[in-house]
Short mmCIF file of C-alpha atoms in Angstrom, two decimals:
data_model
loop_
_atom_site.label_atom_id
_atom_site.label_comp_id
_atom_site.label_asym_id
_atom_site.label_seq_id
_atom_site.Cartn_x
_atom_site.Cartn_y
_atom_site.Cartn_z
CA UNK A 1 3.82 29.58 -28.20
CA UNK A 2 6.38 27.44 -26.41
CA UNK A 3 7.61 27.38 -22.83
CA UNK A 4 10.86 29.04 -23.84
CA UNK A 5 8.88 32.08 -25.02
CA UNK A 6 7.39 32.36 -21.53
CA UNK A 7 10.79 31.95 -19.88
CA UNK A 8 12.33 34.63 -22.10
CA UNK A 9 9.44 37.00 -21.51
CA UNK A 10 9.61 36.58 -17.73
CA UNK A 11 13.38 37.06 -17.73
CA UNK A 12 13.07 40.39 -19.61
CA UNK A 13 10.19 41.51 -17.40
CA UNK A 14 12.12 40.75 -14.21
CA UNK A 15 15.42 42.26 -15.43
CA UNK A 16 13.68 45.25 -17.08
CA UNK A 17 16.38 44.96 -19.71
CA UNK A 18 17.02 42.84 -22.79
CA UNK A 19 20.76 43.04 -22.13
CA UNK A 20 20.63 41.80 -18.56
CA UNK A 21 18.01 39.17 -19.41
CA UNK A 22 20.15 37.84 -22.27
CA UNK A 23 23.13 37.53 -19.91
CA UNK A 24 21.03 35.69 -17.31
CA UNK A 25 19.66 33.31 -19.94
CA UNK A 26 23.04 32.74 -21.55
CA UNK A 27 21.95 33.76 -25.04
CA UNK A 28 22.64 36.71 -27.30
CA UNK A 29 20.46 39.81 -27.20
CA UNK A 30 19.40 39.68 -30.90
CA UNK A 31 17.95 36.14 -30.61
CA UNK A 32 16.18 37.16 -27.40
CA UNK A 33 14.67 40.21 -29.04
CA UNK A 34 13.52 38.03 -31.96
CA UNK A 35 11.81 35.55 -29.62
CA UNK A 36 9.97 38.37 -27.81
CA UNK A 37 8.89 39.83 -31.14
CA UNK A 38 7.53 36.43 -32.20
CA UNK A 39 5.62 36.21 -28.92
CA UNK A 40 4.13 39.69 -29.38
CA UNK A 41 3.09 38.81 -32.92
CA UNK A 42 1.36 35.67 -31.73
CA UNK A 43 -0.47 37.49 -28.94
CA UNK A 44 -1.27 40.43 -31.22
CA UNK A 45 0.01 43.29 -29.09
CA UNK A 46 3.19 44.77 -27.68
CA UNK A 47 4.31 43.54 -24.28
CA UNK A 48 7.14 46.03 -23.60
CA UNK A 49 7.76 49.76 -23.86
CA UNK A 50 11.35 50.82 -24.49
CA UNK A 51 12.49 53.43 -21.97
CA UNK A 52 15.78 55.24 -21.36
CA UNK A 53 17.33 52.57 -19.15
CA UNK A 54 15.73 49.44 -20.57
CA UNK A 55 12.13 48.31 -20.93
CA UNK A 56 8.92 48.28 -18.95
CA UNK A 57 5.75 46.25 -19.30
CA UNK A 58 2.78 47.56 -21.21
CA UNK A 59 -0.69 47.05 -19.76
CA UNK A 60 -0.96 43.92 -21.90
CA UNK A 61 2.49 42.83 -20.71
CA UNK A 62 1.53 43.26 -17.06
CA UNK A 63 -1.60 41.17 -17.54
CA UNK A 64 0.38 38.49 -19.39
CA UNK A 65 3.03 38.52 -16.64
CA UNK A 66 0.47 37.91 -13.88
CA UNK A 67 -0.96 34.93 -15.75
CA UNK A 68 2.37 33.34 -16.67
CA UNK A 69 4.81 34.06 -13.87
CA UNK A 70 4.09 30.78 -12.06
CA UNK A 71 4.27 28.58 -15.15
CA UNK A 72 8.01 27.73 -15.00
CA UNK A 73 7.68 26.66 -11.39
CA UNK A 74 4.60 24.58 -12.17
CA UNK A 75 6.41 22.89 -15.03
CA UNK A 76 9.38 22.07 -12.81
CA UNK A 77 7.02 20.65 -10.18
CA UNK A 78 5.31 18.56 -12.84
CA UNK A 79 8.66 17.25 -14.08
CA UNK A 80 9.69 16.36 -10.54
CA UNK A 81 6.36 14.64 -9.84
CA UNK A 82 6.67 12.60 -13.03
CA UNK A 83 10.22 11.55 -12.13
CA UNK A 84 9.22 10.57 -8.60
CA UNK A 85 6.24 8.59 -9.90
CA UNK A 86 8.46 6.76 -12.38
CA UNK A 87 10.59 5.61 -9.45
CA UNK A 88 7.59 4.68 -7.31
CA UNK A 89 8.26 7.56 -4.92
CA UNK A 90 4.99 9.44 -5.52
CA UNK A 91 1.38 8.53 -6.21
CA UNK A 92 -1.38 6.45 -4.64
CA UNK A 93 -1.07 2.80 -3.63
CA UNK A 94 -4.22 0.87 -2.71
CA UNK A 95 -3.62 -2.05 -0.36
CA UNK A 96 -6.12 -4.56 0.96
CA UNK A 97 -5.79 -6.90 3.92
CA UNK A 98 -7.81 -9.53 5.73
CA UNK A 99 -8.94 -9.14 9.32
CA UNK A 100 -6.41 -11.71 10.53
CA UNK A 101 -3.43 -10.72 8.38
CA UNK A 102 -3.25 -7.24 9.87
CA UNK A 103 -2.41 -8.75 13.27
CA UNK A 104 0.76 -10.23 11.82
CA UNK A 105 3.46 -7.62 12.32
CA UNK A 106 5.00 -8.33 8.93
CA UNK A 107 2.02 -6.37 7.59
CA UNK A 108 2.26 -3.42 9.95
CA UNK A 109 6.07 -3.29 9.79
CA UNK A 110 5.95 -3.37 5.98
CA UNK A 111 3.50 -0.49 5.88
CA UNK A 112 5.47 1.52 8.45
CA UNK A 113 8.80 0.98 6.72
CA UNK A 114 7.34 1.79 3.30
CA UNK A 115 5.86 5.06 4.58
CA UNK A 116 9.19 6.04 6.14
CA UNK A 117 10.98 5.46 2.82
CA UNK A 118 8.30 6.75 0.44
CA UNK A 119 6.54 9.54 2.31
CA UNK A 120 5.05 11.03 -0.88
CA UNK A 121 3.13 7.85 -1.72
CA UNK A 122 -0.40 7.96 -0.34
CA UNK A 123 -1.57 4.60 1.01
CA UNK A 124 -5.26 3.73 0.85
CA UNK A 125 -6.02 0.67 3.00
CA UNK A 126 -9.10 -1.54 2.92
CA UNK A 127 -10.08 -4.55 5.04
CA UNK A 128 -11.95 -7.27 3.12
CA UNK A 129 -11.99 -11.07 3.15
CA UNK A 130 -9.59 -13.02 0.94
CA UNK A 131 -11.92 -13.99 -1.91
CA UNK A 132 -13.06 -10.40 -2.39
CA UNK A 133 -9.48 -9.10 -2.24
CA UNK A 134 -8.47 -11.45 -5.06
CA UNK A 135 -11.39 -10.14 -7.14
CA UNK A 136 -10.36 -6.56 -6.38
CA UNK A 137 -6.82 -7.28 -7.56
CA UNK A 138 -8.26 -8.74 -10.76
CA UNK A 139 -10.52 -5.76 -11.53
CA UNK A 140 -7.91 -3.17 -10.53
CA UNK A 141 -9.75 -1.78 -7.50
CA UNK A 142 -6.61 -2.29 -5.42
CA UNK A 143 -2.94 -2.75 -6.22
CA UNK A 144 -1.82 -5.19 -3.53
CA UNK A 145 -3.37 -7.36 -0.84
CA UNK A 146 -2.24 -9.32 2.21
CA UNK A 147 -4.25 -12.54 2.17
CA UNK A 148 -4.37 -16.00 3.72
CA UNK A 149 -3.82 -18.32 0.75
CA UNK A 150 -0.94 -20.16 -0.86
CA UNK A 151 -2.56 -20.90 -4.21
CA UNK A 152 -4.34 -18.86 -6.86
CA UNK A 153 -6.54 -19.98 -9.72
CA UNK A 154 -6.48 -16.48 -11.18
CA UNK A 155 -3.95 -15.86 -13.96
CA UNK A 156 -4.34 -12.11 -13.51
CA UNK A 157 -2.91 -12.22 -9.99
CA UNK A 158 0.60 -13.05 -8.81
CA UNK A 159 1.42 -14.51 -5.41
CA UNK A 160 4.34 -13.59 -3.13
CA UNK A 161 4.37 -16.08 -0.24
CA UNK A 162 5.79 -14.29 2.79
CA UNK A 163 5.52 -16.92 5.51
CA UNK A 164 3.66 -19.92 6.89
CA UNK A 165 2.26 -18.83 10.23
CA UNK A 166 1.60 -21.42 12.96
CA UNK A 167 -1.88 -21.81 14.36
CA UNK A 168 -2.74 -21.40 18.03
CA UNK A 169 -5.59 -22.55 20.22
CA UNK A 170 -7.75 -20.00 22.03
CA UNK A 171 -9.63 -21.33 25.05
CA UNK A 172 -11.94 -19.93 27.74
CA UNK A 173 -9.83 -19.00 30.76
CA UNK A 174 -11.52 -21.70 32.87
CA UNK A 175 -10.86 -24.52 30.41
CA UNK A 176 -8.89 -27.50 31.84
CA UNK A 177 -6.56 -27.62 28.81
CA UNK A 178 -4.97 -24.27 29.70
CA UNK A 179 -2.71 -26.23 32.06
CA UNK A 180 -1.00 -27.86 29.06
CA UNK A 181 2.16 -26.40 27.52
CA UNK A 182 1.01 -27.54 24.10
CA UNK A 183 -2.31 -28.89 22.93
CA UNK A 184 -2.67 -31.78 20.50
CA UNK A 185 -5.45 -32.31 17.99
CA UNK A 186 -6.59 -35.42 19.83
CA UNK A 187 -7.34 -33.28 22.87
CA UNK A 188 -9.72 -31.15 20.78
CA UNK A 189 -11.82 -33.95 19.33
CA UNK A 190 -14.80 -33.40 21.64
CA UNK A 191 -14.49 -29.63 21.82
CA UNK A 192 -17.10 -27.37 20.22
CA UNK A 193 -15.39 -25.17 17.65
CA UNK A 194 -16.06 -21.58 16.63
CA UNK A 195 -14.69 -20.96 13.14
CA UNK A 196 -14.68 -18.36 10.39
CA UNK A 197 -17.05 -19.17 7.49
CA UNK A 198 -15.33 -20.60 4.43
CA UNK A 199 -16.61 -17.70 2.28
CA UNK A 200 -14.57 -15.33 4.44
CA UNK A 201 -11.40 -17.37 4.96
CA UNK A 202 -11.28 -20.49 2.80
CA UNK A 203 -7.65 -21.25 3.64
CA UNK A 204 -8.13 -21.15 7.42
CA UNK A 205 -11.41 -23.07 7.26
CA UNK A 206 -10.01 -25.76 4.95
CA UNK A 207 -6.86 -26.08 7.05
CA UNK A 208 -8.87 -26.72 10.23
CA UNK A 209 -11.13 -29.26 8.50
CA UNK A 210 -8.12 -31.01 6.92
CA UNK A 211 -6.32 -31.27 10.25
CA UNK A 212 -9.26 -33.20 11.69
CA UNK A 213 -9.96 -35.25 8.55
CA UNK A 214 -6.33 -36.32 8.13
CA UNK A 215 -6.29 -37.53 11.71
CA UNK A 216 -9.56 -39.45 11.36
CA UNK A 217 -11.59 -37.04 13.50
CA UNK A 218 -14.71 -35.02 12.83
CA UNK A 219 -14.64 -31.37 13.94
CA UNK A 220 -17.52 -30.30 16.17
CA UNK A 221 -18.35 -26.93 14.62
CA UNK A 222 -20.88 -25.14 16.79
CA UNK A 223 -20.69 -21.49 15.78
CA UNK A 224 -19.37 -19.33 12.94
CA UNK A 225 -18.27 -15.70 12.97
CA UNK A 226 -16.76 -13.70 10.09
CA UNK A 227 -14.18 -11.79 12.16
CA UNK A 228 -11.48 -13.49 14.21
CA UNK A 229 -11.79 -10.77 16.85
CA UNK A 230 -15.46 -11.75 17.21
CA UNK A 231 -14.49 -15.41 17.46
CA UNK A 232 -12.14 -14.62 20.34
CA UNK A 233 -14.93 -12.74 22.12
CA UNK A 234 -17.29 -15.71 21.66
CA UNK A 235 -14.63 -18.01 23.12
CA UNK A 236 -14.38 -15.65 26.08
CA UNK A 237 -18.15 -15.96 26.49
CA UNK A 238 -17.74 -19.71 26.89
CA UNK A 239 -19.37 -20.74 23.61
CA UNK A 240 -16.50 -22.95 22.50
CA UNK A 241 -12.85 -22.91 21.48
CA UNK A 242 -11.13 -21.87 18.27
CA UNK A 243 -8.03 -22.41 16.15
CA UNK A 244 -6.56 -19.15 14.90
CA UNK A 245 -3.30 -17.71 13.51
CA UNK A 246 -0.61 -17.33 16.17
CA UNK A 247 -0.27 -13.60 15.52
CA UNK A 248 -3.72 -13.15 17.07
CA UNK A 249 -2.05 -13.72 20.45
CA UNK A 250 -1.49 -9.97 20.45
CA UNK A 251 -5.12 -9.72 21.56
CA UNK A 252 -4.27 -11.48 24.83
CA UNK A 253 -3.64 -8.05 26.34
CA UNK A 254 -7.13 -6.78 25.49
CA UNK A 255 -9.38 -9.85 25.18
CA UNK A 256 -11.01 -10.91 28.42
CA UNK A 257 -11.82 -14.45 29.51
CA UNK A 258 -9.50 -16.24 27.06
CA UNK A 259 -6.11 -17.96 27.06
CA UNK A 260 -3.94 -18.58 24.00
CA UNK A 261 -2.08 -21.91 23.82
CA UNK A 262 0.42 -23.42 21.41
CA UNK A 263 -0.82 -26.06 18.98
CA UNK A 264 1.29 -29.24 18.80
CA UNK A 265 0.72 -30.16 15.15
CA UNK A 266 3.23 -29.93 12.28
CA UNK A 267 0.59 -29.15 9.66
CA UNK A 268 -1.10 -26.47 11.74
CA UNK A 269 -0.25 -23.29 9.87
CA UNK A 270 -1.79 -20.77 7.49
CA UNK A 271 0.10 -18.79 4.85
CA UNK A 272 0.52 -15.04 4.75
CA UNK A 273 0.76 -13.94 1.14
CA UNK A 274 1.07 -10.63 -0.65
CA UNK A 275 -0.70 -10.69 -4.01
CA UNK A 276 -0.43 -8.27 -6.91
CA UNK A 277 -1.52 -8.08 -10.52
CA UNK A 278 0.42 -10.34 -12.85
CA UNK A 279 3.22 -8.46 -14.60
CA UNK A 280 2.74 -5.53 -12.21
CA UNK A 281 3.86 -2.27 -13.85
CA UNK A 282 3.38 0.14 -10.94
CA UNK A 283 6.80 1.21 -9.60
CA UNK A 284 5.21 1.98 -6.21
CA UNK A 285 3.69 -1.50 -6.00
CA UNK A 286 7.03 -3.09 -6.91
CA UNK A 287 8.73 -1.01 -4.22
CA UNK A 288 6.18 -2.18 -1.65
CA UNK A 289 6.63 -5.84 -2.57
CA UNK A 290 10.42 -5.57 -2.29
CA UNK A 291 10.02 -3.69 0.98
CA UNK A 292 7.77 -6.42 2.45
CA UNK A 293 10.25 -9.14 1.51
CA UNK A 294 13.12 -7.11 2.96
CA UNK A 295 11.13 -6.52 6.15
CA UNK A 296 10.61 -10.26 6.56
CA UNK A 297 14.33 -10.91 6.07
CA UNK A 298 15.22 -8.37 8.77
CA UNK A 299 12.52 -9.48 11.20
CA UNK A 300 11.98 -13.21 10.59
CA UNK A 301 9.73 -13.87 13.62
CA UNK A 302 6.36 -12.17 13.68
CA UNK A 303 4.22 -14.08 16.12
#
C-alpha cells in the first residue's frame, strides 16, 4: 500500500464518483479504478458500493476513511517540517552561557534577533561556567555557548571570537577612588580584591592576575565568589573591590552601595566568544552563528 492509494481512495470517497475523482486527480478513470481494486485486494474487502449516481462507502470503507483521511495532511506537514529543519528554520537549539556573558547585549540581541527570524526554532538556554560549557559542547549536551575565552585546547570545539570587552572597576560607593575619571592598576595595588574562582572563569581570573604580574604587583585577593552578581553585592557590603567585564555596568541601576569606574589599562579586557562543535552540521546552529556575527556588525558597541 502506497500513499497514492490513500489519496485515490479519499478522492473517490469525497467525490462519491470515480469520474469526478479522476478529473480532480488529473488521471483517467480506468487507471483509478485499477488502483482502487488493488487497494481492496490488499485490504481483503470491498470499500465501495456502486449506486445509481456513483459510489458510496461500505462499512469497511467508512472505517478505512476515518483512519486515513488525515494522512495526506500529516504527510504534507512532515514534508514541510523536514524542509524547514534542513534550512535551520525548525527544531531545537541548545545554547549555554556564562553568568557574565549574558550581561553583554550582544548575547541578548543575538537571541532576540534569532527568535524574530526563526520563530519555529525552540531555544533551550542554560547558564554554566566556561569550563563546563566547553565539555557540554564536546559531549553534545548543547549546540552553542557564549563563553569568556579566546583559546581552546579541544579539537572538537570551534571558536568564533565576537569581541574583546574592556574591564571595569567596581568600588564601594564611599571609596575615595570614585572621584577619578579612570582608575589605573597602580591605584589598586593595596586594595583587597574579590574575584571569581579560576574553576568558574579561568580567563577572567588569569587576566586579572596577569595584569598585576606584568606590572610587578601582587594582587591582594581577599574573597572569592562564583557569580559576578554576588561579587558586586560583596563589594557593596564593603568587603573589597573587584575587576569585572564592562557590560556588568548594567547592574548599576539595581545594585546598591557600588560605583562602576573605567579601568585605564590597555590590556584590561576579556573576550566574548561563541563556541560550537567543530564542523558543525546543524543548519539552525549555523544560522545562529551567522546571526550573532551580523548582530555585532550592526551594533558594534555593547557596553
